Short mmCIF file of N, CA and C in Angstrom, two decimals:
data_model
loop_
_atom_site.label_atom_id
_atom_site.label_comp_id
_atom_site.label_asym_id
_atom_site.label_seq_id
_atom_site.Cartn_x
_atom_site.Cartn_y
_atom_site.Cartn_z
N UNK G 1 33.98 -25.37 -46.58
CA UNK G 1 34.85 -24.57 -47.40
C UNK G 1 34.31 -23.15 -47.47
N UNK G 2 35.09 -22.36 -47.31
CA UNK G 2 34.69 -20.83 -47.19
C UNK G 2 34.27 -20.34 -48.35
N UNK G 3 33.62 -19.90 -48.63
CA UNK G 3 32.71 -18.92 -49.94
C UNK G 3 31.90 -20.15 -50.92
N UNK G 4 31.43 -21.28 -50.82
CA UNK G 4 30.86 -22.08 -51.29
C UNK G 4 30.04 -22.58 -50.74
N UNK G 5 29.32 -22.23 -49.31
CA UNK G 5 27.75 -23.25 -48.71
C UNK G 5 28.69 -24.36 -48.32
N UNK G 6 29.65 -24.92 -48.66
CA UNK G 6 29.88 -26.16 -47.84
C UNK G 6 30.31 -26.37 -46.81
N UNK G 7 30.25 -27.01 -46.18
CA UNK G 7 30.97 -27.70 -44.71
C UNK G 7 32.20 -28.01 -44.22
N UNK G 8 32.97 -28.45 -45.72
CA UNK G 8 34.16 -28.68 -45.53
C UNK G 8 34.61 -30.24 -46.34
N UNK G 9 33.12 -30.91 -46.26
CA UNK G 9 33.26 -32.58 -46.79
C UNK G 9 33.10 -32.66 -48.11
N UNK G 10 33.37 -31.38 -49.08
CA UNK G 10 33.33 -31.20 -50.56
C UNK G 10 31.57 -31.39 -51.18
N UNK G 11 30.96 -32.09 -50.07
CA UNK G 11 29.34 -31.81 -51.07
C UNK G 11 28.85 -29.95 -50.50
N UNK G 12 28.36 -29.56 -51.16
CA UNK G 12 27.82 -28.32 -51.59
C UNK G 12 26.01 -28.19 -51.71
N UNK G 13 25.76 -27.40 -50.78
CA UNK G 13 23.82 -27.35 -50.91
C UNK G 13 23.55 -27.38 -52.70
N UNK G 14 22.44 -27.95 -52.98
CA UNK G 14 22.06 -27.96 -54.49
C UNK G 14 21.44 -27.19 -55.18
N UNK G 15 21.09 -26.50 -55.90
CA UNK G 15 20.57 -25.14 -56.53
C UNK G 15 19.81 -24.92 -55.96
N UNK G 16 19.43 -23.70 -55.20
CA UNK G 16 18.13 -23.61 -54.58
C UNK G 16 18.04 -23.96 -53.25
N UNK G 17 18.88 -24.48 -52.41
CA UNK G 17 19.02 -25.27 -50.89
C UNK G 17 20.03 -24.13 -50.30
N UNK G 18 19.91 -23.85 -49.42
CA UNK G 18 20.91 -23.70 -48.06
C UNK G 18 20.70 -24.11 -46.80
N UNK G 19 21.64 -24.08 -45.79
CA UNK G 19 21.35 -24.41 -44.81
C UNK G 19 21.13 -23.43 -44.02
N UNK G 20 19.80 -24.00 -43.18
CA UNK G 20 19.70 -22.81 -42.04
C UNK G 20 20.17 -22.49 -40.89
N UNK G 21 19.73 -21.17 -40.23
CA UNK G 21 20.60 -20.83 -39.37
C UNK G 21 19.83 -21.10 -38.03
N UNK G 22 20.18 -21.46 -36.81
CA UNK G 22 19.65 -21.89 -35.71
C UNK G 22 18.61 -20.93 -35.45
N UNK G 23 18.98 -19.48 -35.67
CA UNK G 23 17.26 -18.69 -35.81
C UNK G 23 16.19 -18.69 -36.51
N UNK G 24 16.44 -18.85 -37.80
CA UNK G 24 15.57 -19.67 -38.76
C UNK G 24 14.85 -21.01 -38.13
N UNK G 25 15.30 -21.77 -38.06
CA UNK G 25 15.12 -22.90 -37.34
C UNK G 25 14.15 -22.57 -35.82
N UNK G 26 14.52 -21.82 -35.01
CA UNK G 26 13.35 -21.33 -34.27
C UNK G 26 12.18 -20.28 -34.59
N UNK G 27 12.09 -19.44 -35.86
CA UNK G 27 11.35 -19.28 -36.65
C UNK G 27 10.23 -20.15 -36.92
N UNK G 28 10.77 -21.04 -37.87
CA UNK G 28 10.09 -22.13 -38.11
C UNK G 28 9.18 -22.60 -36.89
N UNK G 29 9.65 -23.29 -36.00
CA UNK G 29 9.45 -24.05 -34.53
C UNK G 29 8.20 -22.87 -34.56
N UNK G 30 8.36 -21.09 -34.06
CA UNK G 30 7.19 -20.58 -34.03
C UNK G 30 6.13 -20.69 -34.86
N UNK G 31 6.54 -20.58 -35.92
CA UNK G 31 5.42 -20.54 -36.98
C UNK G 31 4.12 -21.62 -37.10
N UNK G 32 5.10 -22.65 -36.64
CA UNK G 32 4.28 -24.17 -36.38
C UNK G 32 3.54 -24.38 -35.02
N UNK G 33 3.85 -23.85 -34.65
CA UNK G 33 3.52 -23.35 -32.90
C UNK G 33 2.12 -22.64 -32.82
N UNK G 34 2.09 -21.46 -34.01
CA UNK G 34 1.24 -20.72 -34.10
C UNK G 34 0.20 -21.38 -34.95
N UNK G 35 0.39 -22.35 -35.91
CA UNK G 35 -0.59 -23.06 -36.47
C UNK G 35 -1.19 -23.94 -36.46
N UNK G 36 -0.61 -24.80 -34.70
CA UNK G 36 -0.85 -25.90 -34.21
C UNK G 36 -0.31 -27.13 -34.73
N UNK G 37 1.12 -27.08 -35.52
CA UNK G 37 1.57 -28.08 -36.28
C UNK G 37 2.34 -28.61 -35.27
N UNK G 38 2.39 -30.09 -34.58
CA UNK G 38 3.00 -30.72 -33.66
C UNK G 38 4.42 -31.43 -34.10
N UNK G 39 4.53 -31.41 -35.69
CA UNK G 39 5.98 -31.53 -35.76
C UNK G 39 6.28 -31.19 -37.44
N UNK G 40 8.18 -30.84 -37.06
CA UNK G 40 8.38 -30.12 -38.76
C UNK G 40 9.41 -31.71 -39.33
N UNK G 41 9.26 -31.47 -40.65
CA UNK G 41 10.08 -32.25 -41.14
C UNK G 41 11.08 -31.48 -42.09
N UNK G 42 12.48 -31.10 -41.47
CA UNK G 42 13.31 -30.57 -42.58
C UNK G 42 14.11 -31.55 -43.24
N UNK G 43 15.00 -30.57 -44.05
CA UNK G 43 15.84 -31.58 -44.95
C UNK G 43 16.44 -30.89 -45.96
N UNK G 44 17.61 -31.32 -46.26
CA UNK G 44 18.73 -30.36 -47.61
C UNK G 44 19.16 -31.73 -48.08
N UNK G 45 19.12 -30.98 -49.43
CA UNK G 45 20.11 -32.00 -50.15
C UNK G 45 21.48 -31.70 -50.71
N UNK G 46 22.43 -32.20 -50.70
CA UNK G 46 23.91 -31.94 -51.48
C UNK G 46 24.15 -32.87 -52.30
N UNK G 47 25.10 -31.80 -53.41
CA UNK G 47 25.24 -32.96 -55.04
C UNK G 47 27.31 -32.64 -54.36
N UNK G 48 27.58 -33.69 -55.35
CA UNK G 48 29.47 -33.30 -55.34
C UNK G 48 29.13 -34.78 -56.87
N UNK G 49 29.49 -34.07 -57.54
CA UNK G 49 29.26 -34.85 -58.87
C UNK G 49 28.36 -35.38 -59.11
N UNK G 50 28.10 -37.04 -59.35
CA UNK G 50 27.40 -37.64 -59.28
C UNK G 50 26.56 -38.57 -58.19
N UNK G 51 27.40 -37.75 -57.18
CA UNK G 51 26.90 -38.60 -55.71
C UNK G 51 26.00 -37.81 -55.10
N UNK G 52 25.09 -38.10 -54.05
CA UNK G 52 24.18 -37.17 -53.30
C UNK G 52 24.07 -37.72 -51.86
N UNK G 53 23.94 -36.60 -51.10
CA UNK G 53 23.91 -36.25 -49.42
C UNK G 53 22.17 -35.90 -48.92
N UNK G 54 21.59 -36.60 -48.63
CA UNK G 54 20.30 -35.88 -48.15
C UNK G 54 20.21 -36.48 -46.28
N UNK G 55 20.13 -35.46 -45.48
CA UNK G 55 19.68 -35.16 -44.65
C UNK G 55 17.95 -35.02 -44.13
N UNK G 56 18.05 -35.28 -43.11
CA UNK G 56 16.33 -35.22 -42.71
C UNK G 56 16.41 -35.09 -41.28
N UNK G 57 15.70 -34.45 -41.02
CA UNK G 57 15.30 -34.43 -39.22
C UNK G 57 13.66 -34.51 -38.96
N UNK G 58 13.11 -34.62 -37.78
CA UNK G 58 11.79 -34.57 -37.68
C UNK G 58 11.75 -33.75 -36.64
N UNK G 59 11.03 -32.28 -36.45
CA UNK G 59 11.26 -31.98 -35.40
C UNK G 59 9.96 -31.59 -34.31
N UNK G 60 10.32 -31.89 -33.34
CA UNK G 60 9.23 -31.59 -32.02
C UNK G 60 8.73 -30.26 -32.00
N UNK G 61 7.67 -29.52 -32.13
CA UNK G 61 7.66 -28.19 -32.18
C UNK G 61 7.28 -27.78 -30.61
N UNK G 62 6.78 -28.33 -29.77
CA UNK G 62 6.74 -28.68 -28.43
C UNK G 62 7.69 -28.15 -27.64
N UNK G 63 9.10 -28.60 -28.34
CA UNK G 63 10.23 -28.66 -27.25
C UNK G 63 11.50 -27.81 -27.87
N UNK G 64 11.11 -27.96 -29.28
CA UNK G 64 12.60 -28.30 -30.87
C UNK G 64 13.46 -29.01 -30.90
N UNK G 65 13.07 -29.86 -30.03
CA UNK G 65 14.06 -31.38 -29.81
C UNK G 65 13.83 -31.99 -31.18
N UNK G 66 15.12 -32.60 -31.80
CA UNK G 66 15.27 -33.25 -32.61
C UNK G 66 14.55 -34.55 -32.36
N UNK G 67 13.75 -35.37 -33.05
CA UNK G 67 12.84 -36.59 -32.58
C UNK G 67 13.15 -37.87 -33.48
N UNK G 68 13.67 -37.47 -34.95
CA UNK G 68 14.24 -38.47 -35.70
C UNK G 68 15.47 -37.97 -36.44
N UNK G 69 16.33 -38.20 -37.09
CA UNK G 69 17.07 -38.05 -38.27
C UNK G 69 17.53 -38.73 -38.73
N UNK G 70 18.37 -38.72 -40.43
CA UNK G 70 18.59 -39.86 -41.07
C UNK G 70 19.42 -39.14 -41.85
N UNK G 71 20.66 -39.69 -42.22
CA UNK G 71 21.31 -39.18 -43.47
C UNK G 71 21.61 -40.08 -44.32
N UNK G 72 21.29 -40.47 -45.78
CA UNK G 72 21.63 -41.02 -47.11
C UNK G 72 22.53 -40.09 -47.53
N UNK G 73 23.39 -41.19 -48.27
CA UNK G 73 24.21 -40.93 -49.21
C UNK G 73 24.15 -41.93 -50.41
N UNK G 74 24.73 -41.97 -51.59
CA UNK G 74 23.98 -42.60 -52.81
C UNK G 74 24.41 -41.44 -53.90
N UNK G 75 24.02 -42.49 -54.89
CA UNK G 75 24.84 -41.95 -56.55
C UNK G 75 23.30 -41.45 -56.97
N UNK G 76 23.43 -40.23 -57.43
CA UNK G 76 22.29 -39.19 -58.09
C UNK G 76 21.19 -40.34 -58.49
N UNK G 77 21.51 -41.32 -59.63
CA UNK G 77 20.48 -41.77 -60.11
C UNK G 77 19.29 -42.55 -58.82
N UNK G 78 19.77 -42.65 -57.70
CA UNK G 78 18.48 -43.38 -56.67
C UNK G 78 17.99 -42.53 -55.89
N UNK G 79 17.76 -41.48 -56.47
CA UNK G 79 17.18 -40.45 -55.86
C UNK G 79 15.83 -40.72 -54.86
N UNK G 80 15.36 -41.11 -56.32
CA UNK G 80 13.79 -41.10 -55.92
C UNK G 80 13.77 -42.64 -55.13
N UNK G 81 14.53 -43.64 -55.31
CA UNK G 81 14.17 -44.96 -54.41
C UNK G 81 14.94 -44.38 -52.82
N UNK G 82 15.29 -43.34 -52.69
CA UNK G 82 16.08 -42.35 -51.28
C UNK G 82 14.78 -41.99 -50.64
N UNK G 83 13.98 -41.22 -51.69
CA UNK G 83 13.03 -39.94 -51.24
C UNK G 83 11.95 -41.16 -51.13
N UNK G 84 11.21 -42.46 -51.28
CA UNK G 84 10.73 -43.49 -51.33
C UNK G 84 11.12 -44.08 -49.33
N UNK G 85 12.31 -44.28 -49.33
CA UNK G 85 12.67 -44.95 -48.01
C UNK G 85 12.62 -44.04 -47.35
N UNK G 86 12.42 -42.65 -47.25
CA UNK G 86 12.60 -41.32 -46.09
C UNK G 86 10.83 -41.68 -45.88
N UNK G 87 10.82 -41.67 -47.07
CA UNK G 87 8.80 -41.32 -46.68
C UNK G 87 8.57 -42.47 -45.86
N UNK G 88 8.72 -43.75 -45.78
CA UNK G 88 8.47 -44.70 -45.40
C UNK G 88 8.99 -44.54 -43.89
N UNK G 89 9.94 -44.12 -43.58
CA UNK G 89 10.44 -44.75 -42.20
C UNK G 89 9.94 -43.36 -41.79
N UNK G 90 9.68 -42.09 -42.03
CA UNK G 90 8.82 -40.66 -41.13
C UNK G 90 7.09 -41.56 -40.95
#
């Protein structure tokens, strides 16, 4: 949706989140490059009421090949049993 951060699927980045831009994103890739970090883990979250969108990627700093990703969806309150199963399966 135009002038709101969203995509179009009505969830919206959450206070403080946006999404980045493919140069950012190779930014990053350098930065990690330069510090010898062999991989990034991003991730945004979106609210649309009481429901939530979290995203995750793992990325190769090697190549910037995407190496894992995962998207949850889920009602606000299982947040933390969300952020619990991300940690587990990275």
């Amino acid at each position: 949706m135009p002038g709101n951060g969203g995509n179009g699927d009505g969830y919206t980045p959450d206070a403080g989140h946006s999404r980045c831009t493919a140069r950012e994103t190779c930014d990053e890739i350098h930065d990690a490059r330069q510090l010898d970090i062999g991989y990034l883990l991003r991730g945004n979250l979106r609210r649309k009421g009481h429901q939530i969108r979290i995203s995750n990627q793992l990325l190769d700093t090697a190549n910037g090949g995407i190496r894992w990703a995962q998207r949850y969806g889920a009602p606000l309150d299982t947040l933390f049993d969300i952020q619990d199963e991300s940690v587990a399966r990275v």
